[in-house]
N, CA and C of each residue as an Amber inpcrd file, in Angstrom:
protein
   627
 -11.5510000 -25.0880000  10.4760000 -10.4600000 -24.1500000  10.7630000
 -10.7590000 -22.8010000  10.1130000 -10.5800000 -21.7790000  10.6430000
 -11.0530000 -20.4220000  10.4770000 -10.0170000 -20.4630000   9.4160000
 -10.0060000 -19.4240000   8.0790000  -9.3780000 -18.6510000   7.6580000
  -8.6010000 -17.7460000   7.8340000  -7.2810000 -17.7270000   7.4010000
  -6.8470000 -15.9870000   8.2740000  -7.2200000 -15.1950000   6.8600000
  -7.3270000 -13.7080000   7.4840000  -7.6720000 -12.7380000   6.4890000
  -6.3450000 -12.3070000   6.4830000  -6.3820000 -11.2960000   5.7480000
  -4.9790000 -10.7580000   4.8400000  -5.7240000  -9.6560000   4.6660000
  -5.0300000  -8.5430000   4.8430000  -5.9880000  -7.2170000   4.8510000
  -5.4470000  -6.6190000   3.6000000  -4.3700000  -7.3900000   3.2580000
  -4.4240000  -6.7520000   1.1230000  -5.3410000  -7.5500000   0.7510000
  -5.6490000  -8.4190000   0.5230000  -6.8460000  -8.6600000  -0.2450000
  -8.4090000  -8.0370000   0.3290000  -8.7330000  -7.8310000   1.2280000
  -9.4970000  -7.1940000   1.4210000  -9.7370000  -5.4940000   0.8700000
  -8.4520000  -5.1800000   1.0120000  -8.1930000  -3.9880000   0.7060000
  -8.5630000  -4.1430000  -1.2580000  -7.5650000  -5.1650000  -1.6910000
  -7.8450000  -5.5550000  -3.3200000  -8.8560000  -5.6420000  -3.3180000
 -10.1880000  -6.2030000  -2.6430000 -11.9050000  -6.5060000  -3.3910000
 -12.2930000  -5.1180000  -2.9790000 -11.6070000  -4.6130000  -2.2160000
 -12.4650000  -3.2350000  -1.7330000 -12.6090000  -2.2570000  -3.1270000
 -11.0660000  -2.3500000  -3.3360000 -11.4740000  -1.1900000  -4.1430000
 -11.6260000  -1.4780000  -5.4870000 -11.2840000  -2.9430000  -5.4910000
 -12.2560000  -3.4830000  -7.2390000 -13.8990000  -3.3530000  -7.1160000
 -13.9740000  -3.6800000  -6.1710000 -15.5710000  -3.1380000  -6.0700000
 -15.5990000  -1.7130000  -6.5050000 -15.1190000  -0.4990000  -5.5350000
 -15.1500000   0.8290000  -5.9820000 -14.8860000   0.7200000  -7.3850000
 -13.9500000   0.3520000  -8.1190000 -14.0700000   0.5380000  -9.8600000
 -14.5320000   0.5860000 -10.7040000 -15.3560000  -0.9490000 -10.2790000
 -16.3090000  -1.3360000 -10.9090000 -17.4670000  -0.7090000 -10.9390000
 -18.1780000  -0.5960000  -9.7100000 -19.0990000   0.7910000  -9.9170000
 -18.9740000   1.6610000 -10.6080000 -17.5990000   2.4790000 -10.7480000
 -17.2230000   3.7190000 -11.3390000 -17.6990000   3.3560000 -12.7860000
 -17.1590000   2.3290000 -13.2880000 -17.4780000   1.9360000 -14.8880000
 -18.5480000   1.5040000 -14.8990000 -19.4660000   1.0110000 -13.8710000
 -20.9490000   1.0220000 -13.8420000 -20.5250000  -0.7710000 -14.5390000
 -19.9760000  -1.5300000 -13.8730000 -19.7660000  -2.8100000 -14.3970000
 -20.2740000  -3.4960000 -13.5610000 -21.0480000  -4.8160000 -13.9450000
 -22.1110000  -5.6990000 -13.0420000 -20.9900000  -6.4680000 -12.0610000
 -21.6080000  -6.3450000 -10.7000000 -20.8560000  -6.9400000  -9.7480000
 -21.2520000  -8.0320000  -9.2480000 -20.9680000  -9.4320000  -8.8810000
 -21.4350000 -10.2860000  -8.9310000 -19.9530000 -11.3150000  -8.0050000
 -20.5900000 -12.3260000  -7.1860000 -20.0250000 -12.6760000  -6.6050000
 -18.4880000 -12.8390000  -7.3570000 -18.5170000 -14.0270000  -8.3690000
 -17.8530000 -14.4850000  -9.4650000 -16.9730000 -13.1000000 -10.0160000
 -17.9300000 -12.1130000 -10.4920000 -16.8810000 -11.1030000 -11.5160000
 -16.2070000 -10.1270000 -10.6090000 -16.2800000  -9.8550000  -9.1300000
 -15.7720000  -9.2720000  -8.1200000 -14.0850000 -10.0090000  -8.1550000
 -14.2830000 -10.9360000  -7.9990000 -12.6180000 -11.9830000  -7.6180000
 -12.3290000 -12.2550000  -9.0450000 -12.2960000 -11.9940000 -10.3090000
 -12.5800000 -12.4880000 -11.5120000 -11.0260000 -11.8260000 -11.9860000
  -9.8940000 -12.7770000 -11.7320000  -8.5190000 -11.9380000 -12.5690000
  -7.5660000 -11.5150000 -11.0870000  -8.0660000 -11.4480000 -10.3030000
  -7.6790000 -10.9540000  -8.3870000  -6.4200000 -12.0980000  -8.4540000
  -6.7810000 -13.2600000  -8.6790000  -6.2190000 -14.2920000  -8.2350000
  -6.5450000 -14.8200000  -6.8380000  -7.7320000 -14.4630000  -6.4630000
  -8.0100000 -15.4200000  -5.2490000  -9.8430000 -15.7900000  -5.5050000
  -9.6730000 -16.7320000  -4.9120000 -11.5940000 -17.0520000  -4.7330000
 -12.2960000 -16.4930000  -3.7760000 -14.1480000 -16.7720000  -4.3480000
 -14.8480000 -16.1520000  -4.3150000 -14.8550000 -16.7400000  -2.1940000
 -14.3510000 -17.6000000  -2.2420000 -14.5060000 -17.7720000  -0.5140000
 -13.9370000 -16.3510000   0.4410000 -12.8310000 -15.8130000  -0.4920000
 -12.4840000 -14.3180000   0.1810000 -13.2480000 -13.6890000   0.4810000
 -14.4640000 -13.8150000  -0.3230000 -15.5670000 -12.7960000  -0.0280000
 -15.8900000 -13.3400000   1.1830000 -16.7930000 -14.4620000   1.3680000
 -16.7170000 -14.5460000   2.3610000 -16.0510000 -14.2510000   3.8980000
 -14.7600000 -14.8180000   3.8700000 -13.6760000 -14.6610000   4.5530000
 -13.5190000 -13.1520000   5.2950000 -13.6440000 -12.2070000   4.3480000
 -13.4990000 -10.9820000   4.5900000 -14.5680000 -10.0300000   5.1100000
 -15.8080000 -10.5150000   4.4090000 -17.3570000  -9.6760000   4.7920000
 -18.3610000 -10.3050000   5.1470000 -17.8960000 -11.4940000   4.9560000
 -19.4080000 -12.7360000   5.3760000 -20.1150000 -12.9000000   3.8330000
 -20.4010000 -12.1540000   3.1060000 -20.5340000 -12.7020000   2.0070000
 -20.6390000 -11.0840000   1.2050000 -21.5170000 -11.1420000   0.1250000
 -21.4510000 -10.1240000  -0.5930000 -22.4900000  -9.0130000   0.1780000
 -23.2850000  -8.7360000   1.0550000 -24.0900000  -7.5230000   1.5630000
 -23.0580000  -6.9630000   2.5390000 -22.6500000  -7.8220000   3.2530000
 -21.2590000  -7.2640000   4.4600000 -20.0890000  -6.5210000   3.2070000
 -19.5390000  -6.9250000   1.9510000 -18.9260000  -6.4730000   1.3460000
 -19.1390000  -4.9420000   0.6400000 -20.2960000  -4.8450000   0.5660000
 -21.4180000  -3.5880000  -0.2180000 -21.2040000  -2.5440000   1.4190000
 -21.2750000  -2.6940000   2.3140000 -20.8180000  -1.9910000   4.2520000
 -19.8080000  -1.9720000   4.0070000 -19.0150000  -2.8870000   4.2950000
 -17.3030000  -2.3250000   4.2450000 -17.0120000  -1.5250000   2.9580000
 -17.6020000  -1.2990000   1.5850000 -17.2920000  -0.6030000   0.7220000
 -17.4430000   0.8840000   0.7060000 -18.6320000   1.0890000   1.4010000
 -19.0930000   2.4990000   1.8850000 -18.1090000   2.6840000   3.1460000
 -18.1120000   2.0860000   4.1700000 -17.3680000   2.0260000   5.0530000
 -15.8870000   2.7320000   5.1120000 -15.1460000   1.8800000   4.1020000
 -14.0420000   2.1690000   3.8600000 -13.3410000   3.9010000   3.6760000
 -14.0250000   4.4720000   3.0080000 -13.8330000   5.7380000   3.0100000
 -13.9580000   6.8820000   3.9210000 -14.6110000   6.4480000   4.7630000
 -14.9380000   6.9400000   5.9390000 -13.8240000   6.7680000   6.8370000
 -13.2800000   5.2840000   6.6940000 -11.9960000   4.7430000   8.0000000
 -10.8410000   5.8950000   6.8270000 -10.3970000   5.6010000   5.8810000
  -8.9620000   6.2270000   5.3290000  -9.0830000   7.8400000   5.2730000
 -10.5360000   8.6270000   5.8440000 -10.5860000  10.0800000   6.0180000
 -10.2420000   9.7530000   7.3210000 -10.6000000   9.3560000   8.4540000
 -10.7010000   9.9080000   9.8360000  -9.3030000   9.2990000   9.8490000
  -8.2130000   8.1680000   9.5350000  -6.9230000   8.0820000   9.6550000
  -6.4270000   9.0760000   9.3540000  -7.1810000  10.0230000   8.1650000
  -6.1830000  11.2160000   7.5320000  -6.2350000  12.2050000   8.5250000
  -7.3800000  12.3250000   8.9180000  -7.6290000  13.5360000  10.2700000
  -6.7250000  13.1100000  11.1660000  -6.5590000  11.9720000  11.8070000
  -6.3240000  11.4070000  13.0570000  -4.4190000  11.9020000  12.9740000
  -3.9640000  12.0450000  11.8510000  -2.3160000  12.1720000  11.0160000
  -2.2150000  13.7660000  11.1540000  -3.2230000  14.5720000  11.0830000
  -2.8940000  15.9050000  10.9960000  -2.5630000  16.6630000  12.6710000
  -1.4280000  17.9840000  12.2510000  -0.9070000  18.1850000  13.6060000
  -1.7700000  19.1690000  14.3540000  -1.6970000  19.4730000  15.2040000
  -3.2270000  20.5950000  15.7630000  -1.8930000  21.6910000  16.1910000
  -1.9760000  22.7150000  15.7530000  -0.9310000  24.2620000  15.9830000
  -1.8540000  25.0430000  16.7610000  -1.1770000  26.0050000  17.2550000
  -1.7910000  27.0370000  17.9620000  -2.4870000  28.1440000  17.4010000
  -2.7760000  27.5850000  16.0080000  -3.9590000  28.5600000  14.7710000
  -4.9370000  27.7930000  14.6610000  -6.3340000  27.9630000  15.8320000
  -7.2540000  26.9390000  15.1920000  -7.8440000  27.1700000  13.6930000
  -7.5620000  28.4740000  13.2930000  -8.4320000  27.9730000  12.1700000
  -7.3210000  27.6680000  11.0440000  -6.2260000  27.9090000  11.0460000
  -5.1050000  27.1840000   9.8830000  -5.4650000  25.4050000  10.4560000
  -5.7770000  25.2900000  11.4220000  -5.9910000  23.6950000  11.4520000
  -7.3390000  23.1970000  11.0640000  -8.3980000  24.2860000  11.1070000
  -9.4080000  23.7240000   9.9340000  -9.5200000  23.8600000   8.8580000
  -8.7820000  24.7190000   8.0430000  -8.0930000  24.8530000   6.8010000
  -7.8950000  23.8100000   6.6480000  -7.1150000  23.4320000   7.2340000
  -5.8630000  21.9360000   6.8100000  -6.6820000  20.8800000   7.2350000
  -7.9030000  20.4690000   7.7400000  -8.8630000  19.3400000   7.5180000
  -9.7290000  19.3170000   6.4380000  -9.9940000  20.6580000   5.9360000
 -10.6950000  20.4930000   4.6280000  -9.8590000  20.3510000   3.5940000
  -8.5310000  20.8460000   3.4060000  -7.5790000  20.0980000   2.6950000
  -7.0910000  18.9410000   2.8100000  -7.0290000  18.1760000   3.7970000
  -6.9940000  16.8000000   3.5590000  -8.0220000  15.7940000   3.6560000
  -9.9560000  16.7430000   3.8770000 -10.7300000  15.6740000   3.1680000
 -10.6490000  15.9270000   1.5180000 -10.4700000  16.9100000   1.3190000
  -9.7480000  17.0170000  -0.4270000  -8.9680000  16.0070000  -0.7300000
  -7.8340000  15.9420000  -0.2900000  -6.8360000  14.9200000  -0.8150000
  -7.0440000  13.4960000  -0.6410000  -7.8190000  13.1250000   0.6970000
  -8.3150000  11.7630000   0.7300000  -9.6670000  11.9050000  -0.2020000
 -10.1250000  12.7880000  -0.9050000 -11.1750000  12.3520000  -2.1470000
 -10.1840000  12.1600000  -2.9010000  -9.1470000  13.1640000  -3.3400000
  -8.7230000  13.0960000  -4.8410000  -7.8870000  11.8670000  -4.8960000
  -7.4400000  11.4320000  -3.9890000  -6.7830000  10.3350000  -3.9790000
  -7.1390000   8.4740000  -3.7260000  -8.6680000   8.9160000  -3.5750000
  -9.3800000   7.7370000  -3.5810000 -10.4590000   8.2630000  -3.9890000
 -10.9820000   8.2500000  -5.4600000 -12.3160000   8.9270000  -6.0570000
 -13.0170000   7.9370000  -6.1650000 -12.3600000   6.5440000  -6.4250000
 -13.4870000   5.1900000  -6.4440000 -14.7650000   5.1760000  -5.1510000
 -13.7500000   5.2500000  -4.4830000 -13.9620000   5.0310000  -2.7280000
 -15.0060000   6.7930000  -2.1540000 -14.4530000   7.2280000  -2.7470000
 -15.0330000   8.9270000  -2.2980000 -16.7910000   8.8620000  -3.0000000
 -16.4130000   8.5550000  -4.3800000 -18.4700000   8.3700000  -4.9790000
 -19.2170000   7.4510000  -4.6410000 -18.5870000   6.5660000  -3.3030000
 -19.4090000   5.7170000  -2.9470000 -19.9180000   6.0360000  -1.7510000
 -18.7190000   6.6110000  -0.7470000 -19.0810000   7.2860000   0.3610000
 -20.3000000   7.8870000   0.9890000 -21.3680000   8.3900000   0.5790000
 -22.4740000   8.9420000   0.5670000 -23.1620000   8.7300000  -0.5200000
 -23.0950000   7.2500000  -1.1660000 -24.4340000   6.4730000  -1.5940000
 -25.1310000   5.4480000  -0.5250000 -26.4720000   6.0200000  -0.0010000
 -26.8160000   5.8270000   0.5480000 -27.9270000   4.6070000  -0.1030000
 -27.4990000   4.1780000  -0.7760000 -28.2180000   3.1400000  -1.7450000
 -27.0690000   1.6660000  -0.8220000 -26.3410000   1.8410000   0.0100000
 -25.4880000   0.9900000   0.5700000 -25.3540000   1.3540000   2.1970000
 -25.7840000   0.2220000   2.6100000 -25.1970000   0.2490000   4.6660000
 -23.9940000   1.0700000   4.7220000 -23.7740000   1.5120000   6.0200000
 -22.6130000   1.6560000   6.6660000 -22.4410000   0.2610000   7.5520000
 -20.9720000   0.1830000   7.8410000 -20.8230000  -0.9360000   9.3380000
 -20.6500000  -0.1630000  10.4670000 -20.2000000   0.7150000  10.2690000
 -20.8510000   1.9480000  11.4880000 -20.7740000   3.0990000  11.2810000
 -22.5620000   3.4900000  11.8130000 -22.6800000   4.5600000  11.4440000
 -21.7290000   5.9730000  12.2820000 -22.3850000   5.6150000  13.2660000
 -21.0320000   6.3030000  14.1950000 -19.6630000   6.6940000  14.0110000
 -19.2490000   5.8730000  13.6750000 -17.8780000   6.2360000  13.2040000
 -17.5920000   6.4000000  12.0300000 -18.5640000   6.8460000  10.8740000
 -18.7360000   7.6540000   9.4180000 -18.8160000   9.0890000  10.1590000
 -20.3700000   9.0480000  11.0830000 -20.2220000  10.7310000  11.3690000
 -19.1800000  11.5150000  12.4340000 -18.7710000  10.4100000  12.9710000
 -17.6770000  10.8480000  13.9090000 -16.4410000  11.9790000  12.6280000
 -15.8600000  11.6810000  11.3400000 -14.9590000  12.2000000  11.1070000
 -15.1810000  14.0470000  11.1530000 -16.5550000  14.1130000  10.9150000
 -17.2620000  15.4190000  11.0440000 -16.8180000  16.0470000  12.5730000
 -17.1970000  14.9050000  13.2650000 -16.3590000  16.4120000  14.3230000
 -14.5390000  16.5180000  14.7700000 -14.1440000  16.4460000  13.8910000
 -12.7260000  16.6510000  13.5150000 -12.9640000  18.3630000  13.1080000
 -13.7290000  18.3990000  12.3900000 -13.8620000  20.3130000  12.0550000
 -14.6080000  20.6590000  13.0890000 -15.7240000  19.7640000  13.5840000
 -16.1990000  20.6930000  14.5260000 -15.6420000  21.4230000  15.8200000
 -14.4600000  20.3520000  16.2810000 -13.6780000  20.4390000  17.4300000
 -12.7300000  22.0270000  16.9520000 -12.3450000  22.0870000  15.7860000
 -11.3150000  22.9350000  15.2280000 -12.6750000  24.3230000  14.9350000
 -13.3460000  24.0750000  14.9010000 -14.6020000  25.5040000  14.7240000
 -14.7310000  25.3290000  15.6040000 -14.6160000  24.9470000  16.6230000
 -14.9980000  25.6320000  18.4720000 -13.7530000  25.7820000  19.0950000
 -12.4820000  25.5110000  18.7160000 -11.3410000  25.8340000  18.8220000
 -11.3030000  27.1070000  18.4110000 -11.4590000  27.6150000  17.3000000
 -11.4420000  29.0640000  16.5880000 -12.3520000  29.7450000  17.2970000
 -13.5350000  29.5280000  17.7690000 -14.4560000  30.4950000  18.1760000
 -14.2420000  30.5810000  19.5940000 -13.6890000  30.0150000  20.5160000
 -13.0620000  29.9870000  21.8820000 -11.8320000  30.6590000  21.9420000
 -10.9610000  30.8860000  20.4650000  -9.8710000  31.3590000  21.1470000
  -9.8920000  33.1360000  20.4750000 -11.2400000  33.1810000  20.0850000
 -11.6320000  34.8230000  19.7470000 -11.4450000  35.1360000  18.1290000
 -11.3470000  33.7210000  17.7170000 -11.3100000  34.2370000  16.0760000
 -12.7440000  34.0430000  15.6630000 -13.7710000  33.8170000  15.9570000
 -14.6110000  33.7910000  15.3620000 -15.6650000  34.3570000  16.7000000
 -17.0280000  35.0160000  16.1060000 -17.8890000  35.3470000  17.0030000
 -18.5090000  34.6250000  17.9190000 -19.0270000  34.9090000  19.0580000
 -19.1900000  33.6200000  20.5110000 -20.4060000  32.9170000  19.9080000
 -21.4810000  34.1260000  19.1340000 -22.5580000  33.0810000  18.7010000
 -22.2990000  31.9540000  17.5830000 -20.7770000  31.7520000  17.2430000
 -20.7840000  30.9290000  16.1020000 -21.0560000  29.4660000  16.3890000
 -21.6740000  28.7310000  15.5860000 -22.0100000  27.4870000  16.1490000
 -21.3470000  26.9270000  15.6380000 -20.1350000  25.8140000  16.2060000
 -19.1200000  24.9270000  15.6080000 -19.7900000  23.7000000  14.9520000
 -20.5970000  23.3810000  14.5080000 -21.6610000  22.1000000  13.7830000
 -21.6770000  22.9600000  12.7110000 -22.4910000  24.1340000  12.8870000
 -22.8280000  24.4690000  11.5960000 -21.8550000  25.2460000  10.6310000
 -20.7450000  25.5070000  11.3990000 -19.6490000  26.3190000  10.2670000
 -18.6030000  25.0240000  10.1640000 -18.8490000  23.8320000  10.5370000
 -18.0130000  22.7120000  10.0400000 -18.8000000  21.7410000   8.9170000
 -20.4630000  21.5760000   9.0050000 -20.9970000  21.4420000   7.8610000
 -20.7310000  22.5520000   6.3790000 -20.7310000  23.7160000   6.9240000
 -20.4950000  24.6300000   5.7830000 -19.0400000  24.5400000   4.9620000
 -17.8570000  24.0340000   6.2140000 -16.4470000  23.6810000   5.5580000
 -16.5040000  22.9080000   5.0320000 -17.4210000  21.0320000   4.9290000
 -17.2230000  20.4140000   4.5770000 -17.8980000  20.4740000   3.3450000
 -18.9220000  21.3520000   3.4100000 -19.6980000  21.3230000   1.7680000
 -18.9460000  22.1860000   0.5100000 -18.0360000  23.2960000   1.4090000
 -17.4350000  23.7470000   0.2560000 -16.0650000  22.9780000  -0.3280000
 -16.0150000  21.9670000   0.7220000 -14.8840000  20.8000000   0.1910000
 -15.5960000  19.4800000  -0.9190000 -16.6770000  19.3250000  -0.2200000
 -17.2310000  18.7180000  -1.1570000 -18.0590000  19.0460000  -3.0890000
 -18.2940000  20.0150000  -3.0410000 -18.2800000  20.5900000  -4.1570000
 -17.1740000  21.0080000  -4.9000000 -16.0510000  21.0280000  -4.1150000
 -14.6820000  21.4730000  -4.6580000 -14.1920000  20.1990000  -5.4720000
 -14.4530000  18.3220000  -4.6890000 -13.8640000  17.6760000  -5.3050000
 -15.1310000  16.7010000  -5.7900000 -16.3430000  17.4790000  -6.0850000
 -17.2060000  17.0920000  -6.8730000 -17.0360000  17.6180000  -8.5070000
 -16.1780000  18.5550000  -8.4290000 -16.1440000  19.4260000  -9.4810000
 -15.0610000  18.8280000 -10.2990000 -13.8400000  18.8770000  -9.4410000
 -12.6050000  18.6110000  -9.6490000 -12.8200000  17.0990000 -10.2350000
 -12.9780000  16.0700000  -9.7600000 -12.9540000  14.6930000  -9.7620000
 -13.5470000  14.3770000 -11.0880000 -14.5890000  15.1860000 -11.0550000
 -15.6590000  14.3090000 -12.5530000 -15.7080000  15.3030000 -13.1430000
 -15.2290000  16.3870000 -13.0110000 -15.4110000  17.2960000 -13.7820000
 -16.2710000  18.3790000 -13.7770000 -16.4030000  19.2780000 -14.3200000
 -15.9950000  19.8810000 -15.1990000 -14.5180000  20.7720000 -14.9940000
 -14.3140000  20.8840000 -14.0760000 -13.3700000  21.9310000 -13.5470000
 -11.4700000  21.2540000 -13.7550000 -10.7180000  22.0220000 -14.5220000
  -9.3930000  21.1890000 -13.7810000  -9.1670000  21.3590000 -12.2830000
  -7.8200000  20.6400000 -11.7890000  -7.2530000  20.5180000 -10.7280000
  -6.6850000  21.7560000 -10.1440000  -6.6970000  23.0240000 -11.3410000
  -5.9130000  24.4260000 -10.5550000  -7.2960000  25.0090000  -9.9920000
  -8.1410000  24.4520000 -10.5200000  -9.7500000  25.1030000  -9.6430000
  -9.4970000  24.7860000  -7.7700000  -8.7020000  23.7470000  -7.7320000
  -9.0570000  23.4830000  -6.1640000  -8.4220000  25.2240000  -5.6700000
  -7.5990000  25.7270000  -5.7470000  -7.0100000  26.9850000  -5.4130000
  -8.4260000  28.0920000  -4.9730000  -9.5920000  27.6240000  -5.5210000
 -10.5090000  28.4680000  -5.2620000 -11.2220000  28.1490000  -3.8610000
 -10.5920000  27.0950000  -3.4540000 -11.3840000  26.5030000  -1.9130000
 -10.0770000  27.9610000  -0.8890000  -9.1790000  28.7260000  -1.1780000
  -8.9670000  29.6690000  -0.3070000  -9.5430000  31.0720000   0.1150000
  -9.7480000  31.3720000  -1.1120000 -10.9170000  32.5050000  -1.1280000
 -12.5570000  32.0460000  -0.7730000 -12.9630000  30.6700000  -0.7360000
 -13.8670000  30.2990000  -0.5530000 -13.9990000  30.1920000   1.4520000
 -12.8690000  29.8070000   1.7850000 -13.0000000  29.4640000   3.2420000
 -12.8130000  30.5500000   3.9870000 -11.6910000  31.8470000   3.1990000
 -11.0780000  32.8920000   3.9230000 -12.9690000  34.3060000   4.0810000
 -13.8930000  33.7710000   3.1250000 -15.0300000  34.2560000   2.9270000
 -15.9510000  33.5470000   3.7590000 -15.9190000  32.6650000   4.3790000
 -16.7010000  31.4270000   5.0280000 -15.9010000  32.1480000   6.6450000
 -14.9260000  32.1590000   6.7360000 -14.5590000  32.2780000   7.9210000
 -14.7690000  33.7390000   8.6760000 -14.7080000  34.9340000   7.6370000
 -14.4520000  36.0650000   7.8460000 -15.5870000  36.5390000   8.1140000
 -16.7080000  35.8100000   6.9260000 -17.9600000  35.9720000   7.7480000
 -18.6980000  35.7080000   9.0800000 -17.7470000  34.7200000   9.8310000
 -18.0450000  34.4230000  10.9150000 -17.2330000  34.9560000  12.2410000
 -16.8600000  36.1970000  11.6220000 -16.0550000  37.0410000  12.1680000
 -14.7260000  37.4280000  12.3790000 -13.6100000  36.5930000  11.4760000
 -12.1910000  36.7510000  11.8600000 -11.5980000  37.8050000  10.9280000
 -10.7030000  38.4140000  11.5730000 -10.2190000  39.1230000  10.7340000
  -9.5880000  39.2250000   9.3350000 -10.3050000  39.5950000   8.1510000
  -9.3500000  39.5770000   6.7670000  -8.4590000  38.9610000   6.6330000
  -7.7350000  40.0280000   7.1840000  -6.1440000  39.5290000   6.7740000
  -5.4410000  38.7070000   7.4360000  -5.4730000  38.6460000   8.8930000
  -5.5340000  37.7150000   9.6810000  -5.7020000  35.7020000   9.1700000
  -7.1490000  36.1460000   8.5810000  -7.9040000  34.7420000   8.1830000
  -6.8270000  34.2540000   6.7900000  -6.7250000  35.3300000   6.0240000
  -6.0250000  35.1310000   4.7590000  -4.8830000  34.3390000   4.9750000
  -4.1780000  34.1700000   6.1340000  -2.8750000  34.0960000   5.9560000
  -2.7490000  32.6160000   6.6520000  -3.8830000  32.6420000   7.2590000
  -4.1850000  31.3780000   8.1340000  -5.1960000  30.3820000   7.2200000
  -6.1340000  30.9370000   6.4400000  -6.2720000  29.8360000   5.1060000
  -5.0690000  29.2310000   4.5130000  -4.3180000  30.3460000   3.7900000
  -3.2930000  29.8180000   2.8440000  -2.4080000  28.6940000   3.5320000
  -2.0180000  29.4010000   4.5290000  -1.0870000  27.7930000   5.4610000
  -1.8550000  26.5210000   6.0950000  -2.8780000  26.4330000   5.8610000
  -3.8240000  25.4280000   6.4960000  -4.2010000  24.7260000   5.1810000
  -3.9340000  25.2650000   3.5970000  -4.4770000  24.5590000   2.4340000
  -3.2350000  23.9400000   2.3060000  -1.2250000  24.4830000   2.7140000
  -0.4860000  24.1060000   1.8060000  -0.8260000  22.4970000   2.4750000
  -1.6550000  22.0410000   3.1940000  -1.4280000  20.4720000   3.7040000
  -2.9630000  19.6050000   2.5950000  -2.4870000  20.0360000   1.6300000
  -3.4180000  19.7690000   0.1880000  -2.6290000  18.6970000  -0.6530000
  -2.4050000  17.6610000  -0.2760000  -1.5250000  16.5630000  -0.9870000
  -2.2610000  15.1410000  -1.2400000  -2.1270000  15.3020000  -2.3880000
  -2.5720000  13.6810000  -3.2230000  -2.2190000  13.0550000  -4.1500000
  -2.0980000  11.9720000  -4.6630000  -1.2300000  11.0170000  -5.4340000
  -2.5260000  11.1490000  -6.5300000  -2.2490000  10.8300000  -8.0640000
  -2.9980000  10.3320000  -8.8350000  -3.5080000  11.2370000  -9.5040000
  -3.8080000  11.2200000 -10.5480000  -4.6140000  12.5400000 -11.6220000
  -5.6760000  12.4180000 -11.6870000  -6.3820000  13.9070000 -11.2850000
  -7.7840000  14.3780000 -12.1240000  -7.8460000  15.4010000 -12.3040000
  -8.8720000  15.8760000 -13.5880000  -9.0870000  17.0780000 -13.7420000
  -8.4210000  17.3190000 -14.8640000
């Protein structure tokens, strides 16, 4: 008789796994479920055993960003709506940092790759949105000014998360994007006003910094 899964406990080994890494603590079939209150057959149950568990761990962060994208509203400002995707891959780091430093250790599978790089064109769609509707120049290439959004998000909560920087540093990802964007042709003041309302969707539970 099959097992049924329970997607809190899956969700529970998921991110005891993420922890444990964080503290750099040996993971092991046994010390994974160790205090959980359920057995090591969950593992099974849930990933097939412990290498399927190490995929869904990388995995995971990837599915709770593109839900976060998939939640955000699309307005008639494309670029306040790519604002507001790099603010909420911010907040889905700051709010899952276990899960976020595992994300792109590539020392671990994906279970699909596809749908890790899929969350990327969530900005890209919103940078060819902006450059179609005349805010940005025709030669702008929507790949490459949505890699450039996502790296200045990622250094933002590389900084923020482990440090060195506090949490009022994220405030510097507006002048960072309104400079990212303007260079790609939109107007100053225009861009300014359409950063700032595209960051206030910058919300996360939990302290760092």
């Amino acid at each position: 008789m099959a097992r049924t899964k329970d997607p809190a406990v899956r969700t529970l080994l998921i991110e005891r796994a993420a922890r444990m890494l964080r503290i750099r603590e040996p993971i092991t079939l046994r010390s994974l479920v160790a205090g959980t209150g359920v057995s090591t057959m969950a593992v099974y149950t849930h990933f097939g055993g412990m290498e399927g568990m190490w995929k869904a761990l990388r995995q995971e962060g990837f599915t709770r960003l593109e839900a976060r994208f998939a939640a955000m509203p699309a307005s008639d400002d494309p670029v306040q709506d790519l604002t507001a995707l790099v603010a909420a891959y911010l907040g889905n780091a700051l709010e899952h940092t276990d899960l976020y430093r595992v994300m792109f250790d590539a020392n671990f599978d994906l279970e699909d790759l596809k749908a890790a790089e899929a969350t990327l064109e969530y900005l890209v769609r919103a940078a060819g949105r902006s450059r179609d509707a005349g805010r940005f120049r025709a030669d702008t290439d929507p790949l490459q000014l949505a890699v450039q959004s996502w790296t200045v998000a990622h250094g933002l909560v590389s900084l923020v998360a482990n440090g060195p920087l506090p949490r009022r540093s994220l405030t510097n990802g507006v002048p960072l994007l309104t400079a990212l964007f303007t260079g790609s042709g939109d107007d100053p003041d225009r861009c300014r006003l359409s950063v700032e309302s595209g960051w206030k969707h910058l919300h996360f539970t939990g302290a760092c910094g």
